[in-house]
CSV table of C-alpha atoms in Angstrom, one decimal:
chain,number,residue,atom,x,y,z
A,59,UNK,CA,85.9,82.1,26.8
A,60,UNK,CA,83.3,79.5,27.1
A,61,UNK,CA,82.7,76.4,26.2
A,62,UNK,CA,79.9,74.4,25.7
A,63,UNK,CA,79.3,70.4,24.4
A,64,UNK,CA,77.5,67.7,25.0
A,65,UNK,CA,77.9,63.6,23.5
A,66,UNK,CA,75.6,60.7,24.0
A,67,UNK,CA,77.5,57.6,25.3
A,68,UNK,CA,76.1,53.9,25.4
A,69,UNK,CA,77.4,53.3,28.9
A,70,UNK,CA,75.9,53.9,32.5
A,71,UNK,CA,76.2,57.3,33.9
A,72,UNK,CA,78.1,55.3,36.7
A,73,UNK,CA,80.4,53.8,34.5
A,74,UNK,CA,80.9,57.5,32.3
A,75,UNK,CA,81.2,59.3,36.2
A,76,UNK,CA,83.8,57.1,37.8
A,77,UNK,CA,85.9,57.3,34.2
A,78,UNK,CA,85.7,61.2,34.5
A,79,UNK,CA,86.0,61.7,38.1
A,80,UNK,CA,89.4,59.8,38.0
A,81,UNK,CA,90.9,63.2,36.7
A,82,UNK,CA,94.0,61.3,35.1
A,83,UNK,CA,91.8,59.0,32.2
A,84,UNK,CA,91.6,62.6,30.9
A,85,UNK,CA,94.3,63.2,28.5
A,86,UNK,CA,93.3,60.2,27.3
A,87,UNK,CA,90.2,61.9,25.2
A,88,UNK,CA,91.4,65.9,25.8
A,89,UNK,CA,94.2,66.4,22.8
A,90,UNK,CA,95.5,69.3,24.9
A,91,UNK,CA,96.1,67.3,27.8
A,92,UNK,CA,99.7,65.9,28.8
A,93,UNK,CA,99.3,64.7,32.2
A,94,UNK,CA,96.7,65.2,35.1
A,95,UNK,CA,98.2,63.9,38.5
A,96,UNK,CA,95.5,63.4,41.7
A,97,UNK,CA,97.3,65.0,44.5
A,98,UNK,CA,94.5,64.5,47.2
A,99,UNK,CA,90.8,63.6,47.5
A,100,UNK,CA,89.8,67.1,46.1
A,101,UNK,CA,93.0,68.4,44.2
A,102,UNK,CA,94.9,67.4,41.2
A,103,UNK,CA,97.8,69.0,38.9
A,104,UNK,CA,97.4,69.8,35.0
A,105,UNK,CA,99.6,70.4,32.4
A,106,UNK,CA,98.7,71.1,28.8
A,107,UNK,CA,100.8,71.6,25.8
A,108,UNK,CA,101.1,74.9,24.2
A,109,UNK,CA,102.4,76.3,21.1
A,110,UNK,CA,106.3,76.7,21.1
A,111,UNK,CA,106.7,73.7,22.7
A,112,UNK,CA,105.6,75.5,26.4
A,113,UNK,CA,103.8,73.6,29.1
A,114,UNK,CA,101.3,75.4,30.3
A,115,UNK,CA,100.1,73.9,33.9
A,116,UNK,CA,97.9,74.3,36.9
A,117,UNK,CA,96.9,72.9,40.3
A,118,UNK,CA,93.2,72.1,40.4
A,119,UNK,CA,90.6,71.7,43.3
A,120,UNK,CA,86.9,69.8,42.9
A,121,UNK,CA,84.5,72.4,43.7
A,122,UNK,CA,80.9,70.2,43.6
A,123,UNK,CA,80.4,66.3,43.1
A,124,UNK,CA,77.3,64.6,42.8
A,125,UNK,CA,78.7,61.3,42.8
A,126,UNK,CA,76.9,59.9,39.3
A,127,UNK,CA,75.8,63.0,38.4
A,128,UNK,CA,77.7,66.2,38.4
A,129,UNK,CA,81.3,66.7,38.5
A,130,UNK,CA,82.8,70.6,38.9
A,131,UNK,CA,86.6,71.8,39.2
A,132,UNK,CA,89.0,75.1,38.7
A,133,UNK,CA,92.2,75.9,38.5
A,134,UNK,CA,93.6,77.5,41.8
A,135,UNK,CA,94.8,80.9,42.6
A,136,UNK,CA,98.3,81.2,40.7
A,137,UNK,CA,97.4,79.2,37.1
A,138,UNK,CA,98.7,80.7,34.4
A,139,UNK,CA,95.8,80.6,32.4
A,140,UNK,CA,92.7,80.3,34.7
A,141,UNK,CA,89.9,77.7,33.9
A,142,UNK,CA,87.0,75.9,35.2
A,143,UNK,CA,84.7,73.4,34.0
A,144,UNK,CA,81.7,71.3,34.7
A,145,UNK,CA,80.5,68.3,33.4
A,146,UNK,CA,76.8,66.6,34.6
A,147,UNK,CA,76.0,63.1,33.6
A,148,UNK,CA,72.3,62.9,32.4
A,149,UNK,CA,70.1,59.5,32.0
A,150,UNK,CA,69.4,59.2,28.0
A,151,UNK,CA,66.2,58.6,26.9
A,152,UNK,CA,66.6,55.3,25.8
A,153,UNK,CA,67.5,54.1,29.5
A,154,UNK,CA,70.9,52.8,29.1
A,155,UNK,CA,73.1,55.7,27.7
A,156,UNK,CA,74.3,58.5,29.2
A,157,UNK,CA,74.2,62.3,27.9
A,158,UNK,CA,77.2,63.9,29.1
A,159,UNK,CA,77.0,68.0,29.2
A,160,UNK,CA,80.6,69.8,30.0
A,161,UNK,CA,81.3,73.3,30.0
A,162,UNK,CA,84.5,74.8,30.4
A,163,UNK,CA,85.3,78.2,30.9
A,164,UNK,CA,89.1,79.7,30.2
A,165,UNK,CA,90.2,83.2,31.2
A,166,UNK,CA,92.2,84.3,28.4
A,167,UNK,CA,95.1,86.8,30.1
A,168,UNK,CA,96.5,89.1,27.9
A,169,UNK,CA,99.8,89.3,26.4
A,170,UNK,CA,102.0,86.9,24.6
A,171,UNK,CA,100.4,84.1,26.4
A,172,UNK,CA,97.2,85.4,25.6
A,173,UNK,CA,97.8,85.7,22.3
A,174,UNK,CA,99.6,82.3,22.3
A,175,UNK,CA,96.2,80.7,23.7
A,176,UNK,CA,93.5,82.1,21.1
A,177,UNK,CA,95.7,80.7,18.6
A,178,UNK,CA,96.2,77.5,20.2
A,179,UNK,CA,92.3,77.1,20.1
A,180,UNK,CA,91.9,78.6,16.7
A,181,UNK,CA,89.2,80.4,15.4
A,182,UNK,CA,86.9,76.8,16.2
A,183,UNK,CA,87.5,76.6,19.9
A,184,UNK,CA,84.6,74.6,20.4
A,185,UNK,CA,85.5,72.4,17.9
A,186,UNK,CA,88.1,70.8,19.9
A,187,UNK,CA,86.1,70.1,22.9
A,188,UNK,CA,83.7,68.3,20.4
A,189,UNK,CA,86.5,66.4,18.9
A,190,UNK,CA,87.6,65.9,22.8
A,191,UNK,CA,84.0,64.2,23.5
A,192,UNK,CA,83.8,62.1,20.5
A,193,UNK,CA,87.5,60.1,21.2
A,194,UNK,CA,85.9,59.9,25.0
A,195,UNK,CA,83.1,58.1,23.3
A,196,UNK,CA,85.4,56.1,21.4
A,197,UNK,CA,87.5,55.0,24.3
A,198,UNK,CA,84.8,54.1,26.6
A,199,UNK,CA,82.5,52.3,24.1
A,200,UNK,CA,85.4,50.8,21.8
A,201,UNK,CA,87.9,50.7,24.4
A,202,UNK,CA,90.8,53.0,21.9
A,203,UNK,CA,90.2,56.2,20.1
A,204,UNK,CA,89.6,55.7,16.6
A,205,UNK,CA,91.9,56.2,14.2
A,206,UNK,CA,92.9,55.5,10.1
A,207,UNK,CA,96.1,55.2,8.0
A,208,UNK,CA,94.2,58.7,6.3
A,209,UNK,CA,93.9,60.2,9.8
A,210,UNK,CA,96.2,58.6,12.5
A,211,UNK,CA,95.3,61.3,15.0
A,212,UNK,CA,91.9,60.5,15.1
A,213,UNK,CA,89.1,63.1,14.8
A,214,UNK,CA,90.4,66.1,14.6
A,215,UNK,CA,87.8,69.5,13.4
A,216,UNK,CA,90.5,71.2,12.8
A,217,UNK,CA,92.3,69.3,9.9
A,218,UNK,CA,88.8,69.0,7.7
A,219,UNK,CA,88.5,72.5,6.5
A,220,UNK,CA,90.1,72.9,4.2
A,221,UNK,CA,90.5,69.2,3.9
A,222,UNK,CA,94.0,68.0,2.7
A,223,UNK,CA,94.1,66.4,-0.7
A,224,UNK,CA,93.6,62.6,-1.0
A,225,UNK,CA,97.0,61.5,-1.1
A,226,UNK,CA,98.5,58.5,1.1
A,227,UNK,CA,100.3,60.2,4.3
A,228,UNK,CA,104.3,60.3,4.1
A,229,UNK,CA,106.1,58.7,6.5
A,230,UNK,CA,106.9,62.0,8.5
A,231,UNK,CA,102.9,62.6,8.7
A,232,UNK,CA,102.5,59.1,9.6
A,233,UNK,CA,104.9,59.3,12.7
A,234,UNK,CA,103.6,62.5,13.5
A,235,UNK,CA,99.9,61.4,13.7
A,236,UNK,CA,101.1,58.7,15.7
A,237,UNK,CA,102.2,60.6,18.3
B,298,UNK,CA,100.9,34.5,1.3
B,299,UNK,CA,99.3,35.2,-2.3
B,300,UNK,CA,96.9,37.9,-2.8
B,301,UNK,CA,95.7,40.0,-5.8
B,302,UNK,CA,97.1,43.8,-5.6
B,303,UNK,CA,96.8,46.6,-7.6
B,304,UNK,CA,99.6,47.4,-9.7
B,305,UNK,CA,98.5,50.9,-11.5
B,306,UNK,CA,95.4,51.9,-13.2
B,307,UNK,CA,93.8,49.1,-15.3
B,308,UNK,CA,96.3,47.2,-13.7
B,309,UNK,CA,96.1,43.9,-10.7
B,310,UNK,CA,98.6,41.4,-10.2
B,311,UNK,CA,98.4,38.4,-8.0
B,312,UNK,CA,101.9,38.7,-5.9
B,313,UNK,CA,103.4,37.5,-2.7
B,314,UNK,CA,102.4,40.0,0.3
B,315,UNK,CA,103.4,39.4,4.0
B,316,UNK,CA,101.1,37.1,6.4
B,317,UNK,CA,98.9,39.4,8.3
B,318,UNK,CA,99.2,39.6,12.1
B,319,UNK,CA,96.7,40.1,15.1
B,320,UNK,CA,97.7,43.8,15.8
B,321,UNK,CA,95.2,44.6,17.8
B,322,UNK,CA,93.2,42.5,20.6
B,323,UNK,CA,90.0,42.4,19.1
B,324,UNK,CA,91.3,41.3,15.5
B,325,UNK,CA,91.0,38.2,14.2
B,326,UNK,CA,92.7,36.5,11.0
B,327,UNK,CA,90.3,35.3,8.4
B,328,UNK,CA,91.5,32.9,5.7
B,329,UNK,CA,89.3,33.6,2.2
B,330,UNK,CA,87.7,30.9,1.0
B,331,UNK,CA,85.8,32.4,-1.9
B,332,UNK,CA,85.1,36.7,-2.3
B,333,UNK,CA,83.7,38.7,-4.4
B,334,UNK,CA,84.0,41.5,-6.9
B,335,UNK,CA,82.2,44.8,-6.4
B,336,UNK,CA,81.7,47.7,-8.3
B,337,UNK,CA,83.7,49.7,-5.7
B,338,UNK,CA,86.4,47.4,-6.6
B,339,UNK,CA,86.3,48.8,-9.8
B,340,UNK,CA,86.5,52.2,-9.0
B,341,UNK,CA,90.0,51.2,-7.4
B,342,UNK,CA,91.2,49.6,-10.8
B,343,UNK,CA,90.3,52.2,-12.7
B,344,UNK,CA,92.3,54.8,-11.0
B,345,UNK,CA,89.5,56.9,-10.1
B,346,UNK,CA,90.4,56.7,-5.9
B,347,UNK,CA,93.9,59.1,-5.9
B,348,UNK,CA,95.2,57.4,-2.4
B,349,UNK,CA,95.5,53.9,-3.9
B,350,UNK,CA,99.2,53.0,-3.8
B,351,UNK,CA,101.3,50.3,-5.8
B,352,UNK,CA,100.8,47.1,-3.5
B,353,UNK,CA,97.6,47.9,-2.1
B,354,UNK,CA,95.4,44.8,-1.6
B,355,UNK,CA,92.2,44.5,-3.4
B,356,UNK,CA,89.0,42.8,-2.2
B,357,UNK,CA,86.2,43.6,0.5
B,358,UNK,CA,83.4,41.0,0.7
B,359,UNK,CA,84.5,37.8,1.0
B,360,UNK,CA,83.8,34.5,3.1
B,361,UNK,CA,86.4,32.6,4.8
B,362,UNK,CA,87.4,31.0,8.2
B,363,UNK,CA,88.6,32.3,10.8
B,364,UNK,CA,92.1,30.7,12.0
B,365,UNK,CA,93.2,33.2,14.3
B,366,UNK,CA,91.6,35.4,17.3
B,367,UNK,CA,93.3,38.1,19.3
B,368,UNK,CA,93.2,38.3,22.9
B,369,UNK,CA,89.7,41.1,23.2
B,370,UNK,CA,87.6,38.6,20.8
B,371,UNK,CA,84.9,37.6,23.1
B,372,UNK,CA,84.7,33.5,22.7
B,373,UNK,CA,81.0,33.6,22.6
B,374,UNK,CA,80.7,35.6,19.3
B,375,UNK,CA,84.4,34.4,17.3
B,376,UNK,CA,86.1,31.6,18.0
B,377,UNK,CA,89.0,30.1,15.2
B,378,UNK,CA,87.3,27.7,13.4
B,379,UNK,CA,83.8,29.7,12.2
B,380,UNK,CA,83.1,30.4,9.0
B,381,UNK,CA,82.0,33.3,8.6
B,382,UNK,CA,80.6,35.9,5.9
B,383,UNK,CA,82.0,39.2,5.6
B,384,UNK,CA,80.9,42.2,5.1
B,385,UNK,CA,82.7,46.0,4.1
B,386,UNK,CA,80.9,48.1,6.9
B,387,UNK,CA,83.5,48.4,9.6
B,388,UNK,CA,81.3,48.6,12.8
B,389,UNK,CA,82.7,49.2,16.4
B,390,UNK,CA,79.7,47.1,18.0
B,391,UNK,CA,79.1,49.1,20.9
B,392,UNK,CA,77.7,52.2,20.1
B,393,UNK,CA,73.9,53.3,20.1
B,394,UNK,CA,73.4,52.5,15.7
B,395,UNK,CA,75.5,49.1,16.5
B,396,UNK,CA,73.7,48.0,19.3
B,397,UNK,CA,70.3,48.7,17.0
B,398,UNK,CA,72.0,46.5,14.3
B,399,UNK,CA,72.2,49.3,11.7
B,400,UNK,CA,76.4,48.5,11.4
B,401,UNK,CA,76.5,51.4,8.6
B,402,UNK,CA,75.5,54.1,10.5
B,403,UNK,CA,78.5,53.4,13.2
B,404,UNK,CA,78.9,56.4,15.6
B,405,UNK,CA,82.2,55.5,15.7
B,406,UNK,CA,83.7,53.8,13.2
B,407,UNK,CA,84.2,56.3,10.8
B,408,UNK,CA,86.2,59.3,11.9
B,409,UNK,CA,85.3,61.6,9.5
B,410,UNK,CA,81.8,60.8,10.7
């Protein structure tokens, strides 16, 4: 399965690379993300939430950086669910944002954990690496992701079709968005 | 401190609510001096808006001063003390649309956006 999305962002590409390239400001914009630890100059560890309350996680290597410019990594030998992405950091037109590109590809094994995975992502995948660009706009122009006593979790695809009615959240909806 | 709420459709009261507090670092606390009424406000009165809840405060272009800035309010452009005129757009300030003054079309401020 790929993946494909791209965001403009009013900061430097310098400023949008170094936020990036440290690996662990990631699950601060990627929902899916729990924690991303650097183990060494080129490798870090991943782990992800998945449905039934399993962690899904990974070690992960850099394979090409063009420091401002082009960031790629994958998942190494034994992941459980193998995954690569890229991301390239591209001058906007109007000479002080950046355009940020990412693709990611998953392999989807088969299985239970297969079948666990395509539902995790939904029939939208892409969706949620949109949503995942636009709170990494929010945190690096605004400094927070976004959110709204109507939607506490921030921009989410997923939850607008269908849309839920317009009533005020209840207070178990509230803590969950929270979250 | 006072503040006029709406109490049910057709319905506002003027009751006691709690003092607001800086929440966030880049709030600031703006006592009203004199607001307005808009028709939006009247589309909340008349019960037309279903996520409007007993207690709710009404009121969303008003003037005041500001007594009380939170710790991300940049000096040069709010300090306690200005008056100040405000508007409903909530703007983030930093986007591309912000940055070309056009505060309603926010790239970020609106989530549903």
């Amino acid at each position: 399965m790929e993946l494909t999305a791209t965001i403009t962002i009013r900061k430097s590409t310098s400023v949008v690379f170094a936020f990036w390239r440290n690996f662990e400001n990631l699950p601060t914009f990627m929902a899916h993300l729990d924690e991303v630890r650097t183990k060494s100059d080129r490798t870090s560890y991943w782990r992800a939430s998945a449905p039934f309350g399993q962690a899904v996680e990974w070690d992960a290597e850099i394979t090409e950086e063009i420091p401002g410019e082009r960031i790629g990594w994958r998942s190494t030998e034994d992941a459980d669910v193998p995954n690569a992405g890229k991301v390239w950091f591209v001058p906007a037109p109007d000479g002080v944002s950046t355009e940020i590109h990412v693709v990611l590809v998953y392999d989807i094994p088969g299985g239970a954990l297969g079948k666990a995975v395509a539902k995790y992502f939904g029939e939208e995948p892409h969706q949620q690496l949109d949503d995942d660009l636009r709170r990494l706009k929010q945190v690096l122009e605004t400094g927070e992701v976004v959110r709204s006593d109507g939607a506490p979790w921030g921009k989410r695809a997923r939850d607008e079709f269908p849309q839920r009615p317009a009533q005020p959240l209840s207070p178990e909806e509230l803590k969950e968005g929270m979250r | 401190m006072r503040a006029v709420t709406w109490a049910g459709r057709n319905k506002v009261e003027v009751r006691a609510v709690p003092d607001p507090s800086i929440l966030n670092s880049r709030d600031a606390i703006v006592q009203v001096t004199s607001t307005a009424i808009c028709g939006s406000d009247l589309h909340l009165v008349d019960g037309y808006i279903p996520t409007m809840q007993n207690g709710d405060v009404l009121g969303h272009e008003f003037m005041g001063k500001v007594i009380e800035v939170g710790r991300g309010v940049d000096p040069e452009k709010l300090r306690v003390g200005d008056r100040v005129v405000v508007p409903f757009p909530i703007a983030c300030g930093a986007c591309g649309a912000c940055a070309a003054e056009l505060y309603s079309c926010c790239e970020n401020s609106n989530p549903n956006a």
